[in-house]
Amino acid sequence: MDSSSSGPRSISDPEVRNLITQNTSDQKRYHPSPLAWEDQVLYFLLPDRFSTGDEDGSLDNNGQPTLGSVKPFTSTDNENAIPTASEASVWRDAGFTWQGGTLKGIQSKLGYLKRLGATALWIGPIFKQVPRDEHLYHGYAVQNFLDIDPHFGTRDDLRDLVSAAHELDIYVILDIILNHSGNVFEYKGGEKQWSGRRYEVEGFRDAAGKPTLPFRPIRDTDDIEDPESCAIWPVELQDPSAFTCEGSISNWDYDPEFIRGDFLSLKDINLGSGHVDSFVPSGALEILCQAYKYWIAYADLDGYRIDTVKHMGDGPTRYLCTTLHEYAATLSKENFFLVGEVTGNRAYDVVQVTGLDAALGVGGVQENLWRACKGDVQPAAYFDLFRNATFLKRGSNAWMRNKLVTMIDDHDQVWRGGNKARFGFDDVGQKLLVPAIALNLTTLGIPCIYYGTEQQFDGRGDSDRYIREAMFGGAFGAFRSKERHFFGESKAVFEQVARICEVRKRYLALRRGRQYLREISANGVDFGFPQKLNGRMLSIIAWSRILADQEILCAINTDVENWTQAYVTIDSGLHKDGNGLKCIYSSGQQKDAPAETLGILDANRKAVLLRVPPAGFVMYG
């Protein structure tokens, strides 16, 4: 079978079975897993919104300028898509539809990601979507779990992308979905609301989207127009038992409704039954696990981000994690990464119970990271999330270093409700973007940069489209623009982030060390943690990462106008009188400027007098 054509239709297809079982004469060598995922810097992108490979003047993977038809964005292009009300309407509507990003486009920007400091690429869903719907650019409405959506390219394109990434020492993680499929069938009488009972189904949808096909496996496709666009594939998922068929969720917090109900129009897949310790997987879950084994083997993937884990349940999640971890180990991927999207305060428990490697830091983690940087909450609101031993049932200040993926921007921002925005949507956010990314990169957790943040994207609006701008321009570019790309590498934020990533890579303590929010003082006598009183907190926020006998002191300044000075507590047991802390990074200095050394003072046992530039970030060690 030509792998660039449509994908296989069945898990029992010889190509699929032979690849999963490695039952071929040509035994493939697979890219090994990283030793520790907390050493990595993730970069998350939506493939439809990232690159087409046609960006003029962008640098290729070897750092050489390229030729293309889309010119780079300049300040004069700001809002060039919305000069009139009608044009603004066109721009807004474009945000709901496919823009044209491809896997080949992503491959053309691997050098860009490498130079930024990203070491692992998290790609939004790329599997074949339900056809006919122009609003499925996000990739979460899968119709064929064994093929790539043609909007993005082919299976060969995916394999080439992963291979090229590995040559640059970049790992690749794919977004996958198990909880639901696309809208592949219709209920009798139209869409239903969850009521706890199984509804009758009119039929699977045909290529025109009509429910004309029987709700059972398609045995003969000879008389069906465009069978690849009908029903759901692989064919094993066409068994009626593969779906719960209980209608869409109304109460998103009621169990079992949020487990067995449809995710809006997306059809809920029956994953099995029973408590987590006595869980029995369904045939559908077993088939999906086989499909995702296939993609690991086919493309040499390094990990998966698992969508909507809350709606899967702990039993299916544990089964998936066990199955995929064991399979990946047979391919010498001993640390295959499985990170789950877990909303709410159960994230820590779910990681422990299910065997997920990490949870995606949504909700309180992201909200408090964002707000602490902007001086809108006490810094402890963020730092305490990592050290509350009672809540986490862990006494260590380092346990969370590899259990949580953290980021300041993302593609749906659950915690902001209908008021979506990137961190840099306002003037304060634009000025504080470097310290915000720095806080993310140098505190506990596995840091992740959302595409466009390094280019100061400022999306804001009442739906997710406004934080999913097209990096390559297109009809829905950032800053209300069109037909201008955003891959410049000389911008201040890009350069500063690249420098911080270099320092992070150089010092193991910044990746694996314990973490402590530090007390500060204005006079060297009265010490305490920074406090928000009235209005925005204008202060130094300082923290230490400690590994063995090394302490790295980090600090940001939330005051965007003035230098701020404070005495900052450091570890009293690691530093002797006469020693000092040397500056290893400052956003207020040129890269090659002479390094400042701070003398160690006898204040609050041990302290240093620290000065941080406006909206700045510093590191001393």
Coordinates of C-alpha atoms in Angstrom, one line a residue:
M1 CA 0.0 0.0 0.0
D2 CA 1.3 3.5 -0.8
S3 CA 1.6 5.2 2.5
S4 CA 1.0 8.6 0.9
S5 CA -2.5 7.5 -0.2
S6 CA -5.5 7.0 2.0
G7 CA -4.7 5.1 5.2
P8 CA -5.6 1.5 6.1
R9 CA -9.2 0.8 7.0
S10 CA -8.8 -1.9 9.5
I11 CA -6.6 -2.8 12.5
S12 CA -6.3 -6.3 10.9
D13 CA -4.8 -4.8 7.8
P14 CA -1.4 -6.6 7.2
E15 CA 0.5 -3.3 7.1
V16 CA -0.9 -2.3 10.5
R17 CA -0.4 -5.7 12.1
N18 CA 3.1 -6.3 10.7
L19 CA 4.2 -2.8 11.9
I20 CA 2.7 -3.1 15.3
T21 CA 4.2 -6.6 15.9
Q22 CA 7.5 -5.7 14.0
N23 CA 6.8 -8.9 11.9
T24 CA 8.9 -7.8 9.0
S25 CA 12.4 -8.6 7.7
D26 CA 13.4 -4.9 8.0
Q27 CA 13.6 -4.3 11.7
K28 CA 13.4 -0.5 12.3
R29 CA 15.6 1.2 14.8
Y30 CA 13.7 3.7 16.9
H31 CA 14.7 7.0 18.5
P32 CA 15.2 6.6 22.2
S33 CA 13.3 8.5 24.8
P34 CA 14.9 11.3 26.8
L35 CA 16.4 10.5 30.2
A36 CA 14.1 13.0 31.9
W37 CA 11.2 15.0 30.5
E38 CA 11.7 17.8 32.9
D39 CA 14.9 18.5 31.0
Q40 CA 12.8 19.4 27.9
V41 CA 11.2 22.6 26.8
L42 CA 7.9 21.8 24.9
Y43 CA 6.5 23.9 22.1
F44 CA 2.8 23.5 21.4
L45 CA 1.2 24.4 18.0
L46 CA -2.0 23.9 16.1
P47 CA -0.9 22.5 12.7
D48 CA -3.5 24.5 10.7
R49 CA -2.3 27.7 12.2
F50 CA 1.5 27.4 12.2
S51 CA 3.2 27.3 8.8
T52 CA 2.8 26.5 5.2
G53 CA 6.5 26.7 4.4
D54 CA 6.0 29.7 2.1
E55 CA 7.2 32.5 4.5
D56 CA 9.6 34.8 2.7
G57 CA 12.8 35.7 4.6
S58 CA 12.3 33.2 7.4
L59 CA 15.4 31.1 8.2
D60 CA 15.5 27.5 7.2
N61 CA 16.7 24.6 9.4
N62 CA 20.3 25.6 8.6
G63 CA 19.8 29.2 9.4
Q64 CA 19.7 30.4 5.8
P65 CA 17.0 32.9 4.5
T66 CA 14.3 31.3 2.4
L67 CA 12.2 32.6 -0.5
G68 CA 8.4 32.6 -0.3
S69 CA 5.3 34.6 -1.3
V70 CA 4.3 35.7 2.2
K71 CA 6.2 38.7 3.5
P72 CA 7.2 39.2 7.1
F73 CA 5.0 41.3 9.4
T74 CA 6.1 44.8 10.2
S75 CA 4.4 47.4 12.5
T76 CA 2.7 49.0 9.5
D77 CA 0.8 45.8 8.9
N78 CA -0.9 46.0 12.3
E79 CA -4.7 45.6 11.7
N80 CA -4.3 45.6 8.0
A81 CA -7.2 43.0 7.8
I82 CA -9.8 45.2 9.5
P83 CA -9.8 48.7 8.0
T84 CA -13.5 48.5 7.3
A85 CA -16.4 46.8 9.1
S86 CA -16.9 44.3 6.3
E87 CA -13.3 43.4 6.1
A88 CA -13.2 43.0 9.9
S89 CA -16.1 40.6 9.6
V90 CA -14.2 38.6 7.0
W91 CA -11.2 38.4 9.3
R92 CA -13.3 37.2 12.3
D93 CA -15.1 34.6 10.2
A94 CA -11.8 33.3 8.9
G95 CA -10.8 32.4 12.4
F96 CA -13.4 29.6 12.5
T97 CA -12.2 27.9 9.3
W98 CA -9.2 26.1 7.9
Q99 CA -6.2 28.4 7.2
G100 CA -3.8 26.0 5.5
G101 CA -1.0 25.1 7.8
T102 CA 0.7 21.7 7.0
L103 CA 3.1 19.1 8.3
K104 CA 5.6 20.1 5.7
G105 CA 5.3 23.7 6.9
I106 CA 6.1 22.6 10.5
Q107 CA 9.1 20.7 9.2
S108 CA 10.4 23.8 7.5
K109 CA 10.4 25.6 10.9
L110 CA 12.3 23.0 13.0
G111 CA 15.4 25.2 12.9
Y112 CA 13.3 28.1 14.2
L113 CA 12.2 26.0 17.1
K114 CA 15.7 24.7 17.8
R115 CA 17.1 28.3 17.9
L116 CA 14.3 29.3 20.2
G117 CA 15.3 26.6 22.6
A118 CA 12.5 24.1 22.2
T119 CA 13.5 20.5 22.5
A120 CA 10.1 18.8 22.2
L121 CA 7.3 19.6 19.7
W122 CA 3.7 19.0 20.8
I123 CA 1.5 19.0 17.7
G124 CA -2.3 19.4 17.9
P125 CA -4.5 16.6 16.4
I126 CA -3.7 15.7 12.8
F127 CA -5.9 12.6 12.2
K128 CA -8.6 12.6 9.4
Q129 CA -11.5 14.8 10.4
V130 CA -15.2 14.4 9.5
P131 CA -15.4 15.8 6.0
R132 CA -17.7 18.7 4.9
D133 CA -17.2 20.8 8.0
E134 CA -15.0 23.8 7.5
H135 CA -14.9 24.5 11.3
L136 CA -12.8 21.4 12.2
Y137 CA -9.4 22.9 11.7
H138 CA -8.7 22.2 15.4
G139 CA -8.5 18.4 14.7
Y140 CA -10.7 17.1 17.6
A141 CA -13.4 15.5 15.5
V142 CA -11.7 12.4 14.2
Q143 CA -13.4 10.2 11.5
N144 CA -10.4 8.0 10.6
F145 CA -8.0 7.1 13.4
L146 CA -5.6 5.4 10.9
D147 CA -5.1 8.3 8.5
I148 CA -3.9 11.9 8.4
D149 CA -6.3 14.7 7.4
P150 CA -5.4 15.8 3.9
H151 CA -5.5 19.4 5.0
F152 CA -2.3 18.7 6.9
G153 CA -0.6 16.3 4.4
T154 CA 0.1 12.6 4.3
R155 CA 1.3 9.8 6.6
D156 CA 4.7 10.1 4.8
D157 CA 4.7 13.8 5.7
L158 CA 4.3 12.9 9.4
R159 CA 7.1 10.4 9.3
D160 CA 9.4 12.8 7.5
L161 CA 8.7 15.5 10.0
V162 CA 9.5 13.3 13.0
S163 CA 12.7 12.0 11.3
A164 CA 13.8 15.6 10.6
A165 CA 13.0 16.6 14.2
H166 CA 15.0 13.8 15.6
E167 CA 18.0 14.8 13.5
L168 CA 17.8 18.2 15.3
D169 CA 17.4 16.5 18.7
I170 CA 13.8 17.5 19.0
Y171 CA 11.2 15.0 20.3
V172 CA 7.7 14.9 18.8
I173 CA 4.5 14.4 20.8
L174 CA 1.1 14.1 19.1
D175 CA -2.3 15.1 20.5
I176 CA -4.7 12.1 20.6
I177 CA -8.3 11.6 21.3
L178 CA -10.0 8.5 22.9
N179 CA -13.1 9.9 24.6
H180 CA -15.0 10.7 21.4
S181 CA -15.0 10.6 17.6
G182 CA -16.4 13.2 15.2
N183 CA -20.1 13.5 14.5
V184 CA -20.2 10.3 12.6
F185 CA -23.8 9.2 13.1
E186 CA -27.2 10.8 13.8
Y187 CA -29.8 9.8 16.4
K188 CA -33.3 9.1 15.4
G189 CA -35.3 12.3 15.7
G190 CA -32.1 14.4 15.8
E191 CA -29.6 15.3 18.5
K192 CA -30.4 14.2 22.1
Q193 CA -29.5 15.3 25.6
W194 CA -28.0 12.9 28.1
S195 CA -30.7 11.1 30.2
G196 CA -28.8 8.0 31.3
R197 CA -30.4 5.8 28.6
R198 CA -29.3 4.6 25.2
Y199 CA -31.0 6.2 22.2
E200 CA -31.7 4.7 18.9
V201 CA -29.5 5.7 16.0
E202 CA -30.7 6.6 12.5
G203 CA -27.5 5.6 10.8
F204 CA -23.9 6.4 10.1
R205 CA -23.4 9.5 8.0
D206 CA -22.5 9.1 4.3
A207 CA -20.1 11.3 2.3
A208 CA -22.7 14.0 2.1
G209 CA -23.2 14.0 5.9
K210 CA -26.6 12.3 5.7
P211 CA -27.4 9.3 8.0
T212 CA -28.1 6.9 5.1
L213 CA -25.8 4.1 6.1
P214 CA -26.9 1.3 8.5
F215 CA -25.5 1.6 12.0
R216 CA -23.3 -1.5 11.7
P217 CA -19.9 -2.4 10.1
I218 CA -19.7 -1.7 6.4
R219 CA -18.8 -5.0 4.8
D220 CA -19.1 -3.9 1.1
T221 CA -18.0 -0.5 0.0
D222 CA -18.4 -1.1 -3.8
D223 CA -21.7 0.8 -4.0
I224 CA -20.8 3.5 -1.5
E225 CA -19.6 6.8 -2.8
D226 CA -16.3 7.9 -1.2
P227 CA -16.4 5.3 1.6
E228 CA -13.3 6.9 3.2
S229 CA -15.5 9.8 4.1
C230 CA -18.4 7.7 5.5
A231 CA -19.0 6.5 9.0
I232 CA -15.9 5.9 11.1
W233 CA -12.6 4.0 10.5
P234 CA -11.0 1.6 11.3
V235 CA -13.9 -0.6 10.5
E236 CA -13.8 -2.2 13.9
L237 CA -15.2 1.0 15.4
Q238 CA -18.3 0.7 13.3
D239 CA -19.7 -1.9 15.7
P240 CA -22.7 -0.2 17.5
S241 CA -21.2 -1.3 20.9
A242 CA -18.3 1.1 20.2
F243 CA -20.5 4.1 21.2
T244 CA -22.5 4.9 24.4
C245 CA -25.3 6.6 22.3
E246 CA -26.6 8.5 25.4
G247 CA -26.8 12.0 24.0
S248 CA -24.8 15.1 24.7
I249 CA -23.7 16.4 28.1
S250 CA -25.6 19.1 29.9
N251 CA -24.1 18.8 33.4
W252 CA -20.3 18.8 33.0
D253 CA -19.7 17.9 36.6
Y254 CA -22.2 15.0 37.1
D255 CA -20.8 11.5 37.0
P256 CA -21.7 9.4 34.9
E257 CA -23.0 12.0 32.6
F258 CA -19.7 13.6 31.9
I259 CA -18.2 10.2 31.3
R260 CA -20.9 8.6 29.1
G261 CA -22.4 11.7 27.4
D262 CA -21.4 13.1 24.0
F263 CA -19.0 16.0 24.0
L264 CA -21.4 18.4 22.3
S265 CA -21.9 16.9 18.8
L266 CA -18.8 14.7 19.1
K267 CA -19.9 11.1 19.7
D268 CA -18.9 9.4 22.9
I269 CA -16.9 6.2 22.5
N270 CA -17.7 3.4 25.0
L271 CA -14.3 2.7 26.6
G272 CA -15.3 0.0 29.1
S273 CA -16.8 -0.5 32.6
G274 CA -15.8 -0.9 36.2
H275 CA -13.8 0.8 38.9
V276 CA -10.2 1.6 38.1
D277 CA -8.9 -1.4 39.9
S278 CA -11.4 -3.8 38.3
F279 CA -11.8 -2.0 34.9
V280 CA -12.7 -4.1 31.9
P281 CA -11.8 -2.4 28.6
S282 CA -14.3 -2.3 25.7
G283 CA -13.5 -3.6 22.3
A284 CA -13.4 0.0 21.1
L285 CA -10.7 1.0 23.6
E286 CA -8.6 -2.0 22.6
I287 CA -8.9 -1.0 18.9
L288 CA -7.9 2.6 19.7
C289 CA -4.9 1.4 21.7
Q290 CA -3.9 -0.6 18.6
A291 CA -4.3 2.4 16.4
Y292 CA -2.1 4.5 18.6
K293 CA 0.5 1.7 18.8
Y294 CA 0.5 1.8 15.0
W295 CA 1.4 5.5 14.9
I296 CA 4.2 5.1 17.4
A297 CA 5.7 2.4 15.3
Y298 CA 4.9 4.1 11.9
A299 CA 6.2 7.6 12.7
D300 CA 8.7 6.9 15.6
L301 CA 6.8 9.2 18.0
D302 CA 8.1 10.1 21.4
G303 CA 4.9 10.7 23.3
Y304 CA 1.2 11.6 23.3
R305 CA -0.9 14.3 24.8
I306 CA -4.3 12.7 25.7
D307 CA -7.3 14.9 25.2
T308 CA -10.2 15.2 27.8
V309 CA -9.0 12.7 30.3
K310 CA -11.7 13.8 32.7
H311 CA -14.3 12.5 30.3
M312 CA -12.5 9.2 29.8
G313 CA -12.4 8.1 33.5
D314 CA -9.5 6.6 35.5
G315 CA -10.0 3.0 34.4
P316 CA -9.7 3.7 30.6
T317 CA -6.8 6.1 31.2
R318 CA -4.9 3.5 33.3
Y319 CA -5.5 0.8 30.7
L320 CA -4.2 3.1 27.9
C321 CA -1.1 4.2 29.9
T322 CA -0.2 0.6 30.8
T323 CA -0.7 -0.6 27.2
L324 CA 1.2 2.2 25.5
H325 CA 4.1 2.3 28.0
E326 CA 4.6 -1.4 27.7
Y327 CA 4.4 -1.3 23.9
A328 CA 6.8 1.7 23.6
A329 CA 9.3 -0.1 25.8
T330 CA 9.5 -2.9 23.2
L331 CA 10.7 -0.3 20.8
S332 CA 13.4 0.9 23.2
K333 CA 11.3 3.9 24.1
E334 CA 11.6 3.4 27.9
N335 CA 10.3 6.9 28.8
F336 CA 7.5 7.3 26.3
F337 CA 5.7 10.4 27.4
L338 CA 2.0 10.4 28.2
V339 CA 0.6 13.7 29.4
G340 CA -3.2 14.0 30.1
E341 CA -5.5 17.0 29.9
V342 CA -7.0 16.9 33.4
T343 CA -9.2 19.8 34.4
G344 CA -9.9 20.8 38.0
N345 CA -8.0 19.9 41.2
R346 CA -7.9 16.1 40.5
A347 CA -4.8 16.5 38.2
Y348 CA -2.4 15.3 40.9
D349 CA -4.5 12.3 41.9
V350 CA -5.2 11.3 38.3
V351 CA -1.5 11.1 37.6
Q352 CA -0.9 8.9 40.6
V353 CA -3.9 6.6 39.9
T354 CA -3.6 6.1 36.2
G355 CA 0.1 6.0 35.4
L356 CA 0.1 9.2 33.3
D357 CA 3.6 10.7 33.3
A358 CA 2.2 14.1 33.8
A359 CA -0.9 16.3 33.8
L360 CA -1.3 19.3 31.6
G361 CA -1.3 22.4 33.9
V362 CA -4.7 23.8 33.2
G363 CA -7.1 25.7 35.5
G364 CA -5.5 26.9 38.8
V365 CA -1.9 26.2 37.8
Q366 CA -2.1 28.3 34.6
E367 CA -4.3 30.9 36.1
N368 CA -2.0 31.6 39.0
L369 CA 1.2 31.5 36.9
W370 CA -0.4 34.1 34.7
R371 CA -1.7 36.3 37.5
A372 CA 1.4 36.1 39.7
C373 CA 3.5 37.5 36.9
K374 CA 1.1 40.4 36.4
G375 CA 1.0 41.1 40.2
D376 CA -2.7 40.2 40.4
V377 CA -2.3 37.5 43.1
Q378 CA 0.0 36.6 45.9
P379 CA 3.0 34.8 44.4
A380 CA 2.4 32.0 47.0
A381 CA -0.9 31.2 45.1
Y382 CA 1.3 29.8 42.4
F383 CA 4.3 28.5 44.3
D384 CA 2.1 26.7 47.0
L385 CA 0.6 24.6 44.2
F386 CA 3.9 22.7 44.1
R387 CA 4.6 22.3 47.8
N388 CA 1.3 21.7 49.6
A389 CA 2.3 18.4 51.1
T390 CA -1.2 17.8 52.6
F391 CA -2.9 18.2 49.3
L392 CA -0.3 16.4 47.2
K393 CA 0.4 13.8 49.8
R394 CA 4.0 14.5 49.0
G395 CA 6.6 16.1 51.3
S396 CA 9.1 17.0 48.7
N397 CA 9.5 20.4 47.1
A398 CA 10.7 18.7 43.9
W399 CA 8.2 15.9 43.3
M400 CA 6.2 18.1 40.8
R401 CA 9.2 18.7 38.6
N402 CA 8.1 16.1 36.1
K403 CA 4.4 15.6 36.9
L404 CA 3.0 18.8 35.4
V405 CA 3.3 20.5 32.1
T406 CA 3.0 24.3 32.6
M407 CA 2.3 27.1 30.2
I408 CA 1.1 30.7 30.3
D409 CA -0.9 30.6 27.0
D410 CA -2.8 27.8 25.4
H411 CA -5.4 27.1 22.8
D412 CA -8.6 27.0 24.8
Q413 CA -8.0 28.6 28.3
V414 CA -10.6 26.7 30.2
W415 CA -10.1 28.9 33.3
R416 CA -11.1 32.2 31.5
G417 CA -14.5 31.0 30.4
G418 CA -15.8 33.1 27.5
N419 CA -13.2 35.8 27.9
K420 CA -10.3 34.5 26.0
A421 CA -6.9 36.2 25.8
R422 CA -3.2 35.7 25.5
F423 CA -0.9 36.9 28.3
G424 CA 0.2 39.7 26.1
F425 CA -3.2 41.0 25.2
D426 CA -2.7 44.3 27.2
D427 CA 0.2 46.7 27.7
V428 CA 1.2 45.2 31.0
G429 CA 1.3 41.7 29.5
Q430 CA 3.4 42.9 26.6
K431 CA 6.0 44.4 28.9
L432 CA 6.0 41.4 31.3
L433 CA 6.1 38.7 28.7
V434 CA 9.8 37.8 29.2
P435 CA 9.5 37.5 33.0
A436 CA 6.3 35.4 32.6
I437 CA 8.0 33.0 30.2
A438 CA 11.0 33.0 32.4
L439 CA 8.9 32.1 35.5
N440 CA 7.5 29.2 33.4
L441 CA 10.9 28.0 32.2
T442 CA 12.6 28.1 35.6
T443 CA 10.1 26.9 38.1
L444 CA 8.9 23.3 38.8
G445 CA 7.2 21.4 36.0
I446 CA 7.8 20.7 32.4
P447 CA 7.6 24.1 30.6
C448 CA 5.7 24.5 27.4
I449 CA 5.6 27.6 25.1
Y450 CA 2.4 28.0 23.1
Y451 CA 3.1 29.1 19.5
G452 CA 3.2 32.8 18.9
T453 CA 3.8 33.7 22.5
E454 CA 7.5 34.3 21.6
Q455 CA 6.3 36.7 19.0
Q456 CA 4.2 38.6 21.5
F457 CA 0.8 37.6 20.0
D458 CA -2.0 39.6 21.7
G459 CA -5.1 37.7 20.8
R460 CA -8.3 38.5 22.7
G461 CA -12.0 37.8 22.2
D462 CA -15.1 35.9 23.1
S463 CA -14.0 32.6 21.5
D464 CA -11.0 30.3 21.1
R465 CA -10.4 31.5 17.6
Y466 CA -8.8 34.7 18.8
I467 CA -6.0 32.8 20.6
R468 CA -5.5 30.6 17.5
E469 CA -4.0 33.1 15.1
A470 CA -2.2 32.0 11.9
M471 CA 1.5 32.3 12.5
F472 CA 2.0 32.2 8.7
G473 CA -0.5 35.0 8.1
G474 CA -3.2 33.8 5.9
A475 CA -6.6 35.3 6.2
F476 CA -6.5 35.2 10.0
G477 CA -3.1 36.5 11.0
A478 CA -2.1 37.8 14.4
F479 CA -2.6 41.5 15.4
R480 CA -5.7 41.6 13.2
S481 CA -3.6 41.2 10.1
K482 CA -3.6 39.1 7.0
E483 CA -0.9 37.7 4.6
R484 CA 2.0 38.5 6.8
H485 CA 4.1 35.9 8.7
F486 CA 5.6 36.0 12.2
F487 CA 8.9 34.0 12.1
G488 CA 11.3 36.8 12.8
E489 CA 14.2 35.7 15.1
S490 CA 15.6 39.2 15.9
K491 CA 12.7 40.3 18.1
A492 CA 13.6 41.0 21.7
V493 CA 11.3 38.4 23.3
F494 CA 12.5 35.6 20.9
E495 CA 16.1 36.4 21.7
Q496 CA 15.6 36.6 25.5
V497 CA 13.7 33.3 25.6
A498 CA 16.5 31.7 23.6
R499 CA 19.0 33.0 26.1
I500 CA 17.0 31.7 29.1
C501 CA 16.6 28.3 27.5
E502 CA 20.4 28.2 27.0
V503 CA 21.0 28.9 30.7
R504 CA 18.3 26.3 31.7
K505 CA 20.1 23.7 29.6
R506 CA 23.4 24.6 31.3
Y507 CA 22.3 24.3 34.9
L508 CA 20.7 21.0 36.1
A509 CA 19.3 22.7 39.2
L510 CA 16.9 24.8 37.0
R511 CA 15.4 21.6 35.7
R512 CA 15.5 19.1 38.5
G513 CA 16.2 21.1 41.7
R514 CA 14.0 21.7 44.7
Q515 CA 12.1 25.0 44.6
Y516 CA 11.5 27.7 47.3
L517 CA 9.7 31.0 47.1
R518 CA 12.0 33.4 48.9
E519 CA 11.3 36.0 51.5
I520 CA 12.3 39.6 50.7
S521 CA 12.9 42.8 52.6
A522 CA 13.1 46.5 51.8
N523 CA 15.4 47.3 54.7
G524 CA 17.3 44.1 55.4
V525 CA 15.5 43.6 58.7
D526 CA 11.8 42.8 58.1
F527 CA 11.5 39.8 55.8
G528 CA 8.4 38.2 54.4
F529 CA 6.9 36.8 51.2
P530 CA 5.7 39.4 48.6
Q531 CA 2.1 40.4 49.3
K532 CA -0.6 41.9 47.1
L533 CA -2.4 44.7 48.9
N534 CA -4.2 47.3 46.9
G535 CA -4.1 47.2 43.1
R536 CA -1.4 45.5 41.1
M537 CA 1.5 44.2 43.2
L538 CA 4.8 46.0 42.2
S539 CA 7.5 43.9 43.6
I540 CA 10.4 41.5 43.2
I541 CA 9.3 37.8 43.2
A542 CA 12.3 35.6 43.9
W543 CA 12.7 31.9 44.1
S544 CA 15.5 29.4 44.4
R545 CA 16.2 26.1 42.6
I546 CA 18.5 23.9 44.7
L547 CA 20.2 20.7 43.6
A548 CA 22.8 19.1 45.9
D549 CA 25.1 22.0 46.8
Q550 CA 24.1 24.4 44.0
E551 CA 21.5 27.2 44.4
I552 CA 20.3 29.2 41.5
L553 CA 18.4 32.3 42.6
C554 CA 15.8 33.6 40.1
A555 CA 13.8 36.8 40.3
I556 CA 11.3 38.9 38.3
N557 CA 10.2 42.4 38.7
T558 CA 6.5 43.0 38.2
D559 CA 7.0 46.8 38.1
V560 CA 7.1 47.7 34.4
E561 CA 8.4 51.2 34.9
N562 CA 11.1 51.1 37.6
W563 CA 14.1 49.2 38.8
T564 CA 13.2 47.4 42.1
Q565 CA 15.6 46.6 44.9
A566 CA 15.2 44.1 47.7
Y567 CA 17.1 42.0 50.1
V568 CA 16.4 38.4 49.2
T569 CA 16.8 35.3 51.4
I570 CA 19.1 32.5 50.2
D571 CA 20.0 29.1 51.7
S572 CA 22.0 29.6 54.8
G573 CA 23.7 26.2 54.7
L574 CA 25.1 26.5 51.2
H575 CA 26.9 29.9 51.3
K576 CA 29.8 30.9 53.5
D577 CA 30.9 34.4 54.5
G578 CA 33.0 36.0 51.8
N579 CA 31.3 34.0 49.0
G580 CA 29.1 35.6 46.3
L581 CA 26.4 34.8 43.8
K582 CA 27.4 35.5 40.2
C583 CA 24.9 36.8 37.6
I584 CA 24.3 34.1 34.9
Y585 CA 21.5 36.0 33.2
S586 CA 19.9 39.4 33.3
S587 CA 17.3 40.8 30.8
G588 CA 18.8 44.3 31.5
Q589 CA 22.3 43.3 30.2
Q590 CA 23.7 42.4 26.8
K591 CA 24.5 38.7 26.4
D592 CA 28.3 39.2 26.6
A593 CA 28.3 41.9 29.3
P594 CA 30.6 41.4 32.4
A595 CA 28.8 39.3 35.1
E596 CA 27.9 41.1 38.3
T597 CA 28.6 39.3 41.6
L598 CA 26.4 39.8 44.7
G599 CA 28.0 39.8 48.1
I600 CA 26.3 37.5 50.7
L601 CA 25.0 39.3 53.8
D602 CA 24.1 38.3 57.3
A603 CA 20.4 39.1 57.1
N604 CA 17.6 36.7 57.8
R605 CA 20.5 34.2 58.3
K606 CA 21.8 34.7 54.7
A607 CA 20.6 37.2 52.0
V608 CA 21.7 39.2 49.0
L609 CA 20.8 42.7 47.9
L610 CA 19.2 42.2 44.5
R611 CA 18.3 44.8 41.9
V612 CA 16.0 43.8 39.0
P613 CA 15.3 46.0 35.9
P614 CA 11.7 47.1 35.0
A615 CA 9.7 44.1 33.8
G616 CA 13.0 42.2 34.2
F617 CA 14.3 38.8 35.0
V618 CA 17.6 37.8 36.6
M619 CA 19.4 34.6 37.6
Y620 CA 22.4 34.3 40.0
G621 CA 24.3 31.1 40.9

